[in-house]
XYZ file of C-alpha atoms in Angstrom:
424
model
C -162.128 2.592 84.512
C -163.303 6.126 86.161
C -161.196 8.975 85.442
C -159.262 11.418 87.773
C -160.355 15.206 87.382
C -156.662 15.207 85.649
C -158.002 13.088 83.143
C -155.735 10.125 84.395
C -157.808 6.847 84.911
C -158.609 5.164 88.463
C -157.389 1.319 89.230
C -160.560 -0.090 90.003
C -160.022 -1.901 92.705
C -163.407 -4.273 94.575
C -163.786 -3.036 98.053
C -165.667 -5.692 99.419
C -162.959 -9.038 98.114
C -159.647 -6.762 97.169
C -160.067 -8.010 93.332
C -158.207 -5.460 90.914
C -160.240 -4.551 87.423
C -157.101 -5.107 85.244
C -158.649 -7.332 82.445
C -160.917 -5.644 79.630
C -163.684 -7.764 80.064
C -164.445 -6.778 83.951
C -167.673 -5.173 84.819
C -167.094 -3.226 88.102
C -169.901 -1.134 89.340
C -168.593 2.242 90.522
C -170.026 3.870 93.901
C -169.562 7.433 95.254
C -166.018 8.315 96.316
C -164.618 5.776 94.151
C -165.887 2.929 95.895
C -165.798 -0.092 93.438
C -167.584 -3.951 93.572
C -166.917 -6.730 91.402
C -169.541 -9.192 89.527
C -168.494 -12.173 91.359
C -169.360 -9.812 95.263
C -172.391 -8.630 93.580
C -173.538 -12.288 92.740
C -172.727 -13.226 96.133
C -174.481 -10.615 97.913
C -177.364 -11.668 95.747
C -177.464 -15.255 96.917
C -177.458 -13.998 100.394
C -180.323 -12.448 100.432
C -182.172 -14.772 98.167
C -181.309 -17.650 101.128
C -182.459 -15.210 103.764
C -185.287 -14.334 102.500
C -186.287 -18.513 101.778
C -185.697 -18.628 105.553
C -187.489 -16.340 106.217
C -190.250 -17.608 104.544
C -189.594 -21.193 105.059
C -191.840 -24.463 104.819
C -195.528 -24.173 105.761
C -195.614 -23.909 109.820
C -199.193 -25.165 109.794
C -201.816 -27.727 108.808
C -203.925 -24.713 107.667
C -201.455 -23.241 105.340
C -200.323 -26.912 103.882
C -201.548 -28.262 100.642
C -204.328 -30.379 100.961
C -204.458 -33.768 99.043
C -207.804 -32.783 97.341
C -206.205 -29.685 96.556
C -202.945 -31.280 95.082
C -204.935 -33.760 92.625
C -207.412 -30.779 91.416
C -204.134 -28.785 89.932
C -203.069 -32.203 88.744
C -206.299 -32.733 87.289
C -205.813 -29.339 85.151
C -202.736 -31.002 83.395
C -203.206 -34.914 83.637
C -205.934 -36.650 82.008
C -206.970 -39.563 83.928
C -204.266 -41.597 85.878
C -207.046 -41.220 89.084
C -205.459 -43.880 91.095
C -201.900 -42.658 90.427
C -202.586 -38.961 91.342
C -204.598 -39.795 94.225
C -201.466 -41.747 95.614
C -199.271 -38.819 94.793
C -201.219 -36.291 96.386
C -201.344 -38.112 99.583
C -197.712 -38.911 99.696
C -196.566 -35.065 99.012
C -198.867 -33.708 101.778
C -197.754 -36.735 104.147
C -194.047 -35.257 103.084
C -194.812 -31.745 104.378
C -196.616 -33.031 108.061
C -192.822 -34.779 108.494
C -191.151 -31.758 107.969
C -194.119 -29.968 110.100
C -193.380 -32.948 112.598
C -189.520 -32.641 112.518
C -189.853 -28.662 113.046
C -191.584 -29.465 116.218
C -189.410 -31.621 118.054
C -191.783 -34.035 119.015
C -189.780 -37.025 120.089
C -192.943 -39.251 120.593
C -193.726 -40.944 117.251
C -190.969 -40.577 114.264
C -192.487 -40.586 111.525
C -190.562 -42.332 108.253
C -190.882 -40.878 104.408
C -192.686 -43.584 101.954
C -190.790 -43.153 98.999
C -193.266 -43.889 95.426
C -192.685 -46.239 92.841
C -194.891 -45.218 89.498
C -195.036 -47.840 87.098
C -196.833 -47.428 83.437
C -196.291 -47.921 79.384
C -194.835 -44.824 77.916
C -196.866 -41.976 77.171
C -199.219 -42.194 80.340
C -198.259 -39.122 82.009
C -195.264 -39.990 84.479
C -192.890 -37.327 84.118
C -195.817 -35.140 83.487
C -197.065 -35.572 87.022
C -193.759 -35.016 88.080
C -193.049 -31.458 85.955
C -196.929 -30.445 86.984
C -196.079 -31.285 91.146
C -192.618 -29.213 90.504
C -195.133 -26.307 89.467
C -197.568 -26.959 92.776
C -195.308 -27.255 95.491
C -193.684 -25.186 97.651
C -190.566 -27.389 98.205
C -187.596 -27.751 95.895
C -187.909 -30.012 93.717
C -185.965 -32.041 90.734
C -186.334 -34.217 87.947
C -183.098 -35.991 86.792
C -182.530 -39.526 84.670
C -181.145 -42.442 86.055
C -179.952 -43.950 82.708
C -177.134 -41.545 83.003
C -175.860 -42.793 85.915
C -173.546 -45.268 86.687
C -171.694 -47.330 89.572
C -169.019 -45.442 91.348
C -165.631 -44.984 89.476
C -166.856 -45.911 86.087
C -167.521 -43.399 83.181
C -171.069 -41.284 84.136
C -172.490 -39.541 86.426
C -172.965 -40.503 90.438
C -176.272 -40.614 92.222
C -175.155 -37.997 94.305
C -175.905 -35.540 91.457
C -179.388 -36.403 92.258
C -178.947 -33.903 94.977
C -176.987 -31.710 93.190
C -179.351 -30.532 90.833
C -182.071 -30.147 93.872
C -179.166 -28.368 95.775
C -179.273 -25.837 92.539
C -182.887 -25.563 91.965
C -183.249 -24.693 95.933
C -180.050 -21.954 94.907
C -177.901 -23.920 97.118
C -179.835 -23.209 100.206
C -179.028 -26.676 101.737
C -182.096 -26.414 104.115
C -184.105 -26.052 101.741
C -182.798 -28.389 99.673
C -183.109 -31.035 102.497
C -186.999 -30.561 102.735
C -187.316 -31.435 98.746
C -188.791 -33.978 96.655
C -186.259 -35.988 93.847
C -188.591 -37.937 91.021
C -186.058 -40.187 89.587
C -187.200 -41.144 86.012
C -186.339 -44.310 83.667
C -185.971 -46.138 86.970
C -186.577 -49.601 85.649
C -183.268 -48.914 82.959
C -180.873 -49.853 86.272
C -182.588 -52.825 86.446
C -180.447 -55.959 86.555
C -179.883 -57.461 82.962
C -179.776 -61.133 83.607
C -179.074 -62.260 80.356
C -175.498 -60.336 80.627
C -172.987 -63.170 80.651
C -169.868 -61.431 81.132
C -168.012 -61.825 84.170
C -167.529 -57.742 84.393
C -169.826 -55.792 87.102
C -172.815 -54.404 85.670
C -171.888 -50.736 86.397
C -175.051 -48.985 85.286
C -177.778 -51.356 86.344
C -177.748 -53.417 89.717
C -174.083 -51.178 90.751
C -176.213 -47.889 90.145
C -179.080 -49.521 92.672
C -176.602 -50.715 95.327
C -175.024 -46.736 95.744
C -178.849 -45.870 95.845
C -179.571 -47.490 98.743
C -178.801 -45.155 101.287
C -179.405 -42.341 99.869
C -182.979 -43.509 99.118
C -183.494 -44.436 103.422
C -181.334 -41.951 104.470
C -177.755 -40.550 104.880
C -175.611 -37.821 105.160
C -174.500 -37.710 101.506
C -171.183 -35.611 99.698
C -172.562 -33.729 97.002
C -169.636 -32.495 94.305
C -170.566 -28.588 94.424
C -169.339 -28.444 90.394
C -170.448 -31.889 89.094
C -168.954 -34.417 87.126
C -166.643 -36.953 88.857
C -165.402 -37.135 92.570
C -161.824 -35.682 93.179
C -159.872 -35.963 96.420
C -159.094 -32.542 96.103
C -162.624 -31.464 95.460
C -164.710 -30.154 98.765
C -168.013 -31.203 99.349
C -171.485 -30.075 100.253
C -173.013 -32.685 102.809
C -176.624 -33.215 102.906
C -178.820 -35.238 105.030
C -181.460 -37.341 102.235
C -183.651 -38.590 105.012
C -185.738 -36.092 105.090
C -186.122 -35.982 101.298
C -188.937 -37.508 99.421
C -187.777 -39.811 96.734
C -190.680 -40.239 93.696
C -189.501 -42.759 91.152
C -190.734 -43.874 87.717
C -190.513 -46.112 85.092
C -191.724 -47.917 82.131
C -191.412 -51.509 83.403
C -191.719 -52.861 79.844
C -192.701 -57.219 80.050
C -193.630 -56.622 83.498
C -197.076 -57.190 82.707
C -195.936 -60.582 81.652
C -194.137 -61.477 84.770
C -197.533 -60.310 86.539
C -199.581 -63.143 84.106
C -197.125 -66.030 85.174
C -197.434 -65.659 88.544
C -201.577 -64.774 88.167
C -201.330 -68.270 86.369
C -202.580 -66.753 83.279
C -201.958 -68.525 79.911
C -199.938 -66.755 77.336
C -199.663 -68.644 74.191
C -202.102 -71.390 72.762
C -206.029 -71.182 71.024
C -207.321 -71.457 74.900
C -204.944 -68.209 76.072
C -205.881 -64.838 77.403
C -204.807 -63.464 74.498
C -206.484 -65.086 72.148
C -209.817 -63.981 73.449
C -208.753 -60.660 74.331
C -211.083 -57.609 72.922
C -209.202 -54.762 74.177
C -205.612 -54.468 74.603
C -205.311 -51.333 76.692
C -207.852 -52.585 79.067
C -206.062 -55.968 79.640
C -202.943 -54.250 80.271
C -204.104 -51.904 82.610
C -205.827 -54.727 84.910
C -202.973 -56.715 84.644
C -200.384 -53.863 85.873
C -202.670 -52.405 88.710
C -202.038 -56.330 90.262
C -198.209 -55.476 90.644
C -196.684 -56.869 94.060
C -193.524 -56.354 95.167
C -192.255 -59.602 94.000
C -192.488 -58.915 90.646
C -190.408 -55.622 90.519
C -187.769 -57.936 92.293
C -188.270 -60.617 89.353
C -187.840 -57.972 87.106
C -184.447 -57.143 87.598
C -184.786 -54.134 91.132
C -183.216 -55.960 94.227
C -184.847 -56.451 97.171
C -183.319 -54.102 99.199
C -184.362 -51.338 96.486
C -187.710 -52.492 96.516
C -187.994 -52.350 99.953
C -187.220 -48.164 99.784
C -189.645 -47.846 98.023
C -192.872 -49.268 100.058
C -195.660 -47.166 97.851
C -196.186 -48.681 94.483
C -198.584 -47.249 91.961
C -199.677 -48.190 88.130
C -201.001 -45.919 85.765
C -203.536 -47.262 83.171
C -202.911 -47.462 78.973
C -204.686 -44.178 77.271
C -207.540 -45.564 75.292
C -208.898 -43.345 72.407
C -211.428 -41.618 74.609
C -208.615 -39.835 76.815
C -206.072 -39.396 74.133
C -209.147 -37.447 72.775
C -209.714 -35.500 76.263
C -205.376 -34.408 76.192
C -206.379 -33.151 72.835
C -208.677 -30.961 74.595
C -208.965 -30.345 78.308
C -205.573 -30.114 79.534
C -204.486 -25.673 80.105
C -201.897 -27.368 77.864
C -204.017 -29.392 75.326
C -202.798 -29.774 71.719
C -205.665 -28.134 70.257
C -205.898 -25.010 72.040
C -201.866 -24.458 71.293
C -202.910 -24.473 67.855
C -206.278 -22.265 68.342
C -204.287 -19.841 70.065
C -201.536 -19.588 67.257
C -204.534 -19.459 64.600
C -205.688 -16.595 66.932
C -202.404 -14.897 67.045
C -203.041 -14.852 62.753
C -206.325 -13.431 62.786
C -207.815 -17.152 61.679
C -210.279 -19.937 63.304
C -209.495 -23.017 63.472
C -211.659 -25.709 64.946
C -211.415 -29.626 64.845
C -214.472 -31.789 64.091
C -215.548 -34.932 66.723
C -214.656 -37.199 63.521
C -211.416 -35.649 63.277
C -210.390 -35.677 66.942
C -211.112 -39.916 66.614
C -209.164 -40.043 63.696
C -206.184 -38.167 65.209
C -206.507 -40.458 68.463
C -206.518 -43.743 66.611
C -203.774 -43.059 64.362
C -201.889 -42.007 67.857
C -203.109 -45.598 69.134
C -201.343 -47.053 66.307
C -198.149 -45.615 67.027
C -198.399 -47.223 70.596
C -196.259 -44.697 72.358
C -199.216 -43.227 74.420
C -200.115 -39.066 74.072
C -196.081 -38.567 72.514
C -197.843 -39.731 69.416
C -200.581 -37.119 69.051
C -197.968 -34.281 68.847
C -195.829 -35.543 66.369
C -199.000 -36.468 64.153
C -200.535 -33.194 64.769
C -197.322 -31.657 63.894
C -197.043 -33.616 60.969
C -201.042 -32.912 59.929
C -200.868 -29.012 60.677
C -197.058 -28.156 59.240
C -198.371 -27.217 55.611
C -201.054 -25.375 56.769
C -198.793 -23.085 59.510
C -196.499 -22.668 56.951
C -198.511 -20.820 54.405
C -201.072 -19.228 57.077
C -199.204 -15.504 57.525
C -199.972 -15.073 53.556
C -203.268 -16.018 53.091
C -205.950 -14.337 53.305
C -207.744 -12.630 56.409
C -210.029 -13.508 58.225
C -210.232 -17.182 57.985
C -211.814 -20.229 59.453
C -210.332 -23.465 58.870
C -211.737 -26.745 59.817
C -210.003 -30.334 59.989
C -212.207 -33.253 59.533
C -211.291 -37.135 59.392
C -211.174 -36.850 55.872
C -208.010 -34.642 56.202
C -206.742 -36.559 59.306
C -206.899 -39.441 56.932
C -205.323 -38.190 53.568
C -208.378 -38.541 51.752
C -208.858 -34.868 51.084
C -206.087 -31.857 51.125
C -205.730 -29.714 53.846
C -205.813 -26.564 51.188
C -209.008 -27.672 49.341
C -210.842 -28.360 52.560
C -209.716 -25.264 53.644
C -210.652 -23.125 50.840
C -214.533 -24.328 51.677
C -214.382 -24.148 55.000
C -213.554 -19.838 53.946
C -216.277 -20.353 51.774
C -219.203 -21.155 54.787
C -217.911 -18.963 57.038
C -218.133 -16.319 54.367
């Protein structure tokens, strides 16, 4: 509180909402003249002029100033190994997503021109919510990732789909027009699928329920979006947005897809004269197998039709084999091996990973079958020792991991000790 000249204290009292400062922890922000504002006005005035100055800015207004697809899949290229097809189909879609909103702007009534919605599809640890965090980085739309496995039907314990849209609605800072021109990747996608072999007579309130209230919002509706969250209240007021101008990317495992794919190929599964029993490379087979994917066989696989149908673009991504589990070790800004390099730097220490030991890493990560996950946590595991006694020993330092070490055949301390030794 501000004091009088008599040494009695002012009420402070917020001239912009009426608000009185009685309780302790209130931080009012005193003007000239005893003019007072609370927090909550000065947050508001804040989100004013962030939304003004978003439309002000606003979407690209031309072709020149858009994104190109070229453009979209070389920064995707800085972060993703591989996954050509995939990013190429991604690329296209996004810049196809800003001409609508460039289309819609103008009022041209002659053509409409409809959103194509993606479907990726690949084994886990290919890079699909990677390509969605690395486009959130690019673009110059909102954009959010959320989880469908948290969701469920309508009145049942979970979240709705409409807090899809909330959390774009938050990342635009509830500037609904801008939140209306985003892009929504919805992850684990193939975890609503229907579960056939459920024999109970209740509804199945997070898989086929969960697809059935994303219908519309997938095509396009004028939605009611809970401002706070959590469940819908009749006393609650809502923030309507219109999803049809929204870009809906989806993604999921799929897992025994590939399976469903060989039946109707009429490829042979079991037996001495099956596919598999000839088959030299796993990863390979998988990834020509998956890149067949029709329509029919997400249906088969538990998506309904009408799901399917929303979402016209479907793309696979292949199965890492050792040589690009070897180039996210080390091309990616983000690779592995330059994290470490860089916290070796920090130390005043080298540290530098032979060819032999970048193999070994990726085929014990191959092992593991859980795709470029698996390098980090056996990285982690490899490098702990050494990071934990590197601020004590001795400076400067060069340390070098072979397969040897990769392997367990030789300690990471003794191997390090020589490798001081012949850079001495």
């Amino acid at each position: 509180m501000a004091k009088q000249p008599n040494g009695k204290k002012y009420k402070a009292i917020c001239n912009f909402c009426g608000r009185s400062g009685n309780r302790a922890d209130d931080a009012f922000i005193e003007g000239p003249n005893n003019v007072f504002i609370c927090p909550e006005c000065v947050d508001l005035c804040h989100n004013i002029i962030q939304q003004n100055r978003k439309r002000i800015t606003g979407p690209p207004l031309s072709l020149k100033e858009m994104p190109k697809p070229k453009e979209i899949k070389q920064y995707l290229d800085q972060y993703v190994i591989g996954q050509e097809h995939a990013k190429k189909y991604l690329s296209v879609a996004v810049h196809n997503h800003y001409k609508r909103l460039l289309h819609t702007n103008s009022n041209d009534s002659d053509v409409e021109i409809d959103k194509s919605n993606v479907l990726l599809i690949g084994p886990t640890g290919t890079g699909k919510t990677l390509l969605a965090r690395t486009l959130a980085h690019f673009l110059e739309v909102p954009f959010a990732i959320c989880d469908a496995t948290t969701v469920t039907e309508a009145g049942y314990v979970g979240e709705d789909v409409e807090n899809f849209l909330l959390r774009l609605l938050q990342n635009a800072e509830f500037d609904i027009e801008a939140a209306q021109r985003g892009i929504v990747y919805v992850d684990e996608i193939d975890k609503i699928g229907k579960t056939s072999q459920n024999i109970s007579i209740t509804r199945d309130v997070s898989g086929e329920g969960v697809q059935q209230a994303l219908l519309k919002m997938l095509e396009g509706t004028i939605a009611n979006v809970p401002p706070q969250g959590g469940r819908k209240h009749p006393e609650q007021s809502y923030i309507q947005i219109n999803t049809t101008q929204i870009l809906f990317i989806c993604g999921g495992t799929f897992v025994g897809l590939e399976n469903i794919i060989k039946k109707r190929l009429g490829k042979k599964m079991i037996g001495f004269s099956s596919e598999l029993a000839g088959r030299t490379d796993e990863k390979t087979d998988y990834s020509n197998i998956i890149h067949q994917v029709i329509p029919e066989d997400i249906i088969e696989f538990g998506m309904i039709p009408e799901m399917v149908g929303r979402l016209p673009v479907i793309t696979a991504l292949s199965a890492l084999d050792e040589k690009a589990l070897i180039d996210i070790l080390t091309k990616p800004k983000n690779a592995l091996i330059r994290q470490y390099q860089k916290f070796f730097e920090m130390e005043d220490a080298e540290l530098e990973f032979t060819n032999d030991g970048l193999h070994a890493l990726a085929q014990k990560a191959l092992e593991h079958n859980t795709g470029a996950r698996a390098l980090r946590s056996i990285t982690e595991e490899l490098m702990v020792d050494l990071m934990y006694q590197l601020p004590e020993e001795p400076k400067p330092a060069k340390y070098i991991i072979n397969r040897d070490i990769v392997e367990g055949k030789a300690k990471l301390f003794t191997a390090k000790q020589k490798a001081k030794k012949e850079s001495a």
